[in-house]
Each structure stands twice: as C-alpha cells, then as structure tokens.
mmCIF file of C-alpha atoms in Angstrom:
data_model
loop_
_atom_site.group_PDB
_atom_site.id
_atom_site.type_symbol
_atom_site.label_atom_id
_atom_site.label_comp_id
_atom_site.label_asym_id
_atom_site.label_seq_id
_atom_site.Cartn_x
_atom_site.Cartn_y
_atom_site.Cartn_z
ATOM 1 C CA MET A 132 -31.569 -9.971 -7.662
ATOM 2 C CA ASN A 133 -32.022 -13.670 -7.100
ATOM 3 C CA PHE A 134 -30.226 -15.937 -4.657
ATOM 4 C CA HIS A 135 -27.357 -16.915 -7.020
ATOM 5 C CA GLU A 136 -26.677 -13.314 -8.038
ATOM 6 C CA ALA A 137 -26.592 -12.332 -4.372
ATOM 7 C CA LYS A 138 -24.036 -15.080 -3.632
ATOM 8 C CA SER A 139 -21.680 -13.762 -6.307
ATOM 9 C CA LYS A 140 -22.245 -10.190 -5.119
ATOM 10 C CA VAL A 141 -21.087 -11.156 -1.619
ATOM 11 C CA TRP A 142 -17.654 -12.158 -2.875
ATOM 12 C CA THR A 143 -17.468 -9.217 -5.248
ATOM 13 C CA TYR A 144 -18.157 -6.763 -2.416
ATOM 14 C CA LYS A 145 -15.663 -8.423 -0.112
ATOM 15 C CA ILE A 146 -12.892 -8.543 -2.735
ATOM 16 C CA ILE A 147 -13.477 -4.928 -3.781
ATOM 17 C CA GLY A 148 -13.456 -3.924 -0.120
ATOM 18 C CA VAL A 149 -10.127 -5.605 0.548
ATOM 19 C CA LEU A 150 -8.595 -4.260 -2.677
ATOM 20 C CA ILE A 151 -9.556 -0.711 -1.706
ATOM 21 C CA ALA A 152 -9.074 -0.786 2.080
ATOM 22 C CA LEU A 153 -5.747 -2.613 2.354
ATOM 23 C CA PRO A 154 -3.678 -0.245 0.180
ATOM 24 C CA ALA A 155 -5.507 2.761 1.638
ATOM 25 C CA ILE A 156 -4.750 1.858 5.255
ATOM 26 C CA THR A 157 -1.155 1.001 4.351
ATOM 27 C CA SER A 158 -0.696 4.365 2.657
ATOM 28 C CA THR A 159 -2.397 6.187 5.533
ATOM 29 C CA ILE A 160 -0.140 4.585 8.136
ATOM 30 C CA ILE A 161 2.970 5.288 6.088
ATOM 31 C CA SER A 162 1.847 8.893 5.551
ATOM 32 C CA MET A 163 1.446 9.344 9.307
ATOM 33 C CA LEU A 164 4.893 7.849 9.916
ATOM 34 C CA LYS A 165 6.406 10.157 7.297
ATOM 35 C CA MET A 166 4.681 13.109 8.946
ATOM 36 C CA LEU A 167 6.172 12.136 12.313
ATOM 37 C CA TYR A 168 9.603 11.836 10.736
ATOM 38 C CA PHE A 169 9.628 15.043 8.689
ATOM 39 C CA ARG A 170 7.329 17.411 10.579
ATOM 40 C CA LEU A 171 7.937 16.666 14.276
ATOM 41 C CA GLU A 172 11.188 18.533 14.786
ATOM 42 C CA ASP A 173 10.734 22.289 15.190
ATOM 43 C CA GLY A 174 14.398 23.309 15.202
ATOM 44 C CA THR A 175 14.845 23.783 18.952
ATOM 45 C CA ALA A 176 16.977 21.615 21.220
ATOM 46 C CA MET A 177 13.902 20.439 23.113
ATOM 47 C CA GLY A 178 12.107 19.645 19.841
ATOM 48 C CA SER A 179 15.102 17.611 18.669
ATOM 49 C CA ALA A 180 15.173 15.650 21.916
ATOM 50 C CA ILE A 181 11.480 14.857 21.626
ATOM 51 C CA ALA A 182 11.700 14.005 17.922
ATOM 52 C CA ARG A 183 14.727 11.695 18.131
ATOM 53 C CA PRO A 184 12.933 8.547 19.454
ATOM 54 C CA PHE A 185 10.099 9.006 16.966
ATOM 55 C CA LYS A 186 12.556 9.402 14.090
ATOM 56 C CA GLN A 187 14.411 6.277 15.189
ATOM 57 C CA LEU A 188 11.136 4.351 15.361
ATOM 58 C CA VAL A 189 10.144 5.479 11.869
ATOM 59 C CA SER A 190 13.632 4.595 10.568
ATOM 60 C CA VAL A 191 13.364 1.075 11.976
ATOM 61 C CA VAL A 192 9.908 0.631 10.437
ATOM 62 C CA TYR A 193 11.194 1.963 7.103
ATOM 63 C CA GLU A 194 14.196 -0.374 7.057
ATOM 64 C CA ASN A 195 12.057 -3.415 7.886
ATOM 65 C CA THR A 196 9.295 -2.690 5.374
ATOM 66 C CA GLN A 197 11.221 -2.291 2.145
ATOM 67 C CA ALA A 198 8.673 -4.547 0.464
ATOM 68 C CA LEU A 199 6.364 -1.532 0.738
ATOM 69 C CA ALA A 200 8.776 0.794 -1.071
ATOM 70 C CA LEU A 201 6.052 1.836 -3.514
ATOM 71 C CA PHE A 202 4.024 3.190 -0.605
ATOM 72 C CA TRP A 203 7.026 4.852 1.041
ATOM 73 C CA GLN A 204 7.826 6.689 -2.189
ATOM 74 C CA ASN A 205 4.292 7.695 -3.197
ATOM 75 C CA SER A 206 2.333 8.208 0.011
ATOM 76 C CA PRO A 207 1.674 11.880 0.709
ATOM 77 C CA THR A 208 3.240 13.571 3.716
ATOM 78 C CA PRO A 209 0.487 15.622 5.389
ATOM 79 C CA SER A 210 1.214 18.949 7.017
ATOM 80 C CA LEU A 211 -0.930 20.362 9.787
ATOM 81 C CA GLY A 212 0.243 23.903 9.014
ATOM 82 C CA GLU A 213 -1.104 23.957 5.479
ATOM 83 C CA ILE A 214 -4.544 22.384 5.635
ATOM 84 C CA LEU A 215 -5.460 22.859 1.963
ATOM 85 C CA SER A 216 -2.126 21.798 0.482
ATOM 86 C CA ARG A 217 -2.007 19.204 -2.280
ATOM 87 C CA GLN A 218 -0.391 16.620 0.002
ATOM 88 C CA ASN A 219 -3.177 17.017 2.576
ATOM 89 C CA VAL A 220 -5.893 16.647 -0.068
ATOM 90 C CA TYR A 221 -4.225 13.451 -1.329
ATOM 91 C CA PHE A 222 -3.908 12.190 2.238
ATOM 92 C CA LEU A 223 -7.586 12.881 3.013
ATOM 93 C CA SER A 224 -8.647 11.178 -0.233
ATOM 94 C CA ILE A 225 -6.707 8.048 0.647
ATOM 95 C CA TYR A 226 -8.004 8.219 4.216
ATOM 96 C CA VAL A 227 -11.621 8.309 2.994
ATOM 97 C CA LEU A 228 -10.909 5.437 0.562
ATOM 98 C CA PHE A 229 -10.089 3.225 3.534
ATOM 99 C CA PHE A 230 -13.579 3.736 4.939
ATOM 100 C CA VAL A 231 -15.181 3.197 1.524
ATOM 101 C CA GLY A 232 -13.332 -0.135 1.220
ATOM 102 C CA LEU A 233 -14.396 -1.033 4.736
ATOM 103 C CA ALA A 234 -18.015 -0.225 3.835
ATOM 104 C CA PHE A 235 -17.810 -2.496 0.771
ATOM 105 C CA TYR A 236 -16.415 -5.337 2.877
ATOM 106 C CA THR A 237 -19.052 -4.872 5.580
ATOM 107 C CA SER A 238 -21.821 -4.705 2.988
ATOM 108 C CA GLY A 239 -20.640 -8.063 1.618
ATOM 109 C CA GLY A 240 -20.651 -9.513 5.126
ATOM 110 C CA LYS A 241 -24.134 -8.187 5.802
ATOM 111 C CA LEU A 242 -25.427 -9.693 2.556
ATOM 112 C CA ASN A 243 -23.689 -12.975 3.426
ATOM 113 C CA ARG A 244 -25.464 -13.130 6.804
ATOM 114 C CA ARG A 245 -28.772 -12.418 5.075
ATOM 115 C CA LEU A 246 -28.112 -15.231 2.575
ATOM 116 C CA LYS A 247 -27.307 -17.675 5.378
ATOM 117 C CA ALA A 248 -30.667 -16.906 6.992
ATOM 118 C CA ILE A 249 -32.416 -17.314 3.629
ATOM 119 C CA ASN A 250 -30.577 -20.605 3.036
ATOM 120 C CA GLN A 251 -31.804 -21.908 6.380
ATOM 121 C CA LYS A 252 -35.379 -20.978 5.468
ATOM 122 C CA ILE A 253 -35.001 -22.714 2.090
ATOM 123 C CA GLU A 254 -33.897 -25.908 3.846
ATOM 124 C CA ASP A 255 -36.821 -25.638 6.265
ATOM 125 C CA GLN A 256 -39.224 -25.216 3.346
ATOM 126 C CA LEU A 257 -37.716 -28.220 1.543
ATOM 127 C CA ILE A 258 -38.219 -30.334 4.647
ATOM 128 C CA ALA A 259 -41.800 -29.104 5.049
ATOM 129 C CA GLU A 260 -42.612 -29.863 1.405
ATOM 130 C CA SER A 261 -41.046 -33.324 1.637
ATOM 131 C CA ILE A 262 -43.125 -34.092 4.729
ATOM 132 C CA ARG A 263 -46.320 -33.141 2.897
ATOM 133 C CA GLY A 264 -45.263 -35.461 0.090
ATOM 134 C CA ASP A 265 -46.989 -33.510 -2.645
ATOM 135 C CA GLY A 266 -43.896 -33.376 -4.865
ATOM 136 C CA GLY A 267 -43.058 -29.779 -4.035
ATOM 137 C CA ARG A 268 -40.577 -27.509 -5.698
ATOM 138 C CA SER A 269 -36.885 -28.318 -5.952
ATOM 139 C CA ARG A 270 -34.184 -26.293 -4.242
ATOM 140 C CA GLN A 271 -33.234 -24.623 -7.503
ATOM 141 C CA GLN A 272 -36.825 -23.544 -8.153
ATOM 142 C CA ILE A 273 -37.077 -22.069 -4.675
ATOM 143 C CA GLU A 274 -33.750 -20.228 -5.047
ATOM 144 C CA GLU A 275 -34.815 -18.759 -8.391
ATOM 145 C CA SER A 276 -38.109 -17.536 -6.940
ATOM 146 C CA ILE A 277 -36.438 -15.649 -4.071
ATOM 147 C CA ASP A 278 -35.881 -11.936 -4.540
ATOM 148 C CA VAL A 279 -33.037 -10.736 -2.317
ATOM 149 C CA PRO A 280 -33.109 -6.983 -1.678
ATOM 150 C CA SER A 281 -29.838 -5.405 -2.677
ATOM 151 C CA SER A 282 -27.738 -3.558 -0.142
ATOM 152 C CA THR A 283 -25.504 -0.653 -1.017
ATOM 153 C CA ILE A 284 -22.412 0.640 0.673
ATOM 154 C CA PHE A 285 -24.181 3.945 1.306
ATOM 155 C CA SER A 286 -26.391 2.241 3.877
ATOM 156 C CA GLN A 287 -23.276 1.830 6.026
ATOM 157 C CA PHE A 288 -23.884 5.255 7.604
ATOM 158 C CA HIS A 289 -21.593 4.800 10.582
ATOM 159 C CA GLN A 290 -18.620 3.540 8.595
ATOM 160 C CA LEU A 291 -18.852 6.047 5.767
ATOM 161 C CA TYR A 292 -19.839 9.221 7.546
ATOM 162 C CA ILE A 293 -19.288 9.082 11.293
ATOM 163 C CA ALA A 294 -16.207 6.854 11.759
ATOM 164 C CA PRO A 295 -13.847 8.925 9.545
ATOM 165 C CA VAL A 296 -14.725 12.102 11.443
ATOM 166 C CA ILE A 297 -14.299 10.481 14.866
ATOM 167 C CA VAL A 298 -10.951 8.929 13.914
ATOM 168 C CA ALA A 299 -9.749 12.242 12.439
ATOM 169 C CA VAL A 300 -10.706 14.170 15.587
ATOM 170 C CA ILE A 301 -8.955 11.648 17.843
ATOM 171 C CA GLY A 302 -5.890 11.706 15.576
ATOM 172 C CA GLY A 303 -5.878 15.519 15.564
ATOM 173 C CA VAL A 304 -6.032 15.628 19.362
ATOM 174 C CA CYS A 305 -3.164 13.117 19.597
ATOM 175 C CA LEU A 306 -1.077 15.172 17.173
ATOM 176 C CA LYS A 307 -1.747 18.351 19.151
ATOM 177 C CA VAL A 308 -0.676 16.577 22.353
ATOM 178 C CA ILE A 309 2.536 15.424 20.641
ATOM 179 C CA GLY A 310 3.133 18.983 19.546
ATOM 180 C CA LEU A 311 2.704 18.920 15.803
#
C-alpha cells in the first residue's frame, strides 16, 4: 500500500476500533453491574446486608444512565454458577469484542506513528534534493513510490490474547472476594 492508502487506513482502523470498543465496554460494564444487582444476594440475612449497598449503587447508576436504556435492556447478565450458559457466552463474546476494537484502534495509532516518521523522511529528502538543485522528484512522486508495510490487528498480541485473560482472572478473583 502506498502512502495515501496508508493515511486513509489509519482513520479507518481508528473509527472501526471506536465503533467496536465503545459499545462493547459499555455493555460489559452494564453486564457486570446487572450481575452485582441480581446475583449478589444469596438469601441469607448477612448476604442481604452485604448486597444492599451494591444494589443501591447499581440503582443510582441505572437511574442516571437512562440514555443507555438499550444497553440496560439487552446486555447479558452473567452467572458464575453456570459457566456455559447462553448469557455467559454472550457476555464473553462482547468482552472479547472490546479487545478486538482496542486492537483496531491501536493498530491505527501504530500506523499513524509510522506515517509520521515516513513523512519526516520525505521532507528531509525533499530538502536534500533541493540543495543538490538537480530538479529532483516532487513530494507526490516520492509519496507514490513509498511502499508502507501493512499492519494487522493480529500483530497486537498483548491486547488480543494476553490482556483479556489477565483482566478476566483479576475480575474473577475480585468476584470471589466479594462472594459471588
């Protein structure tokens, strides 16, 4: 891909990343809040006492985020007791989508940094050719001759493969400490 194609790919990657990651993280957070609200209380007096402040917190968040009603109605409510339930599979799918969107956004940023370095080298070459005075190539000719290696989201190893597992383990430990 040439320099101009790479420039348009930067914005495409960043927009796709935001369009995937923002709804996914919103749905994930709302799913976790719904899980705290519906699954925290175990039926005992002590469980009710522990669950009450969390339920009040989730109620306040729910009342103040009615603009996100679509997410409140459609986000899955995960259950730690039934690991392979449909709600948990939906939750894990949305959870993974967040990291895919983040990988797209980061890939666009990485390509953007690469293009900035290439742009600096193009300007340096233009200056060098103007100093020589031999009527060198124009900026457009130089940009068309550059072959920018493409980057894929799958090269974002940490964000796609390691980060979701680490966050899930930390979240699982926190939920076990809370008592879910």
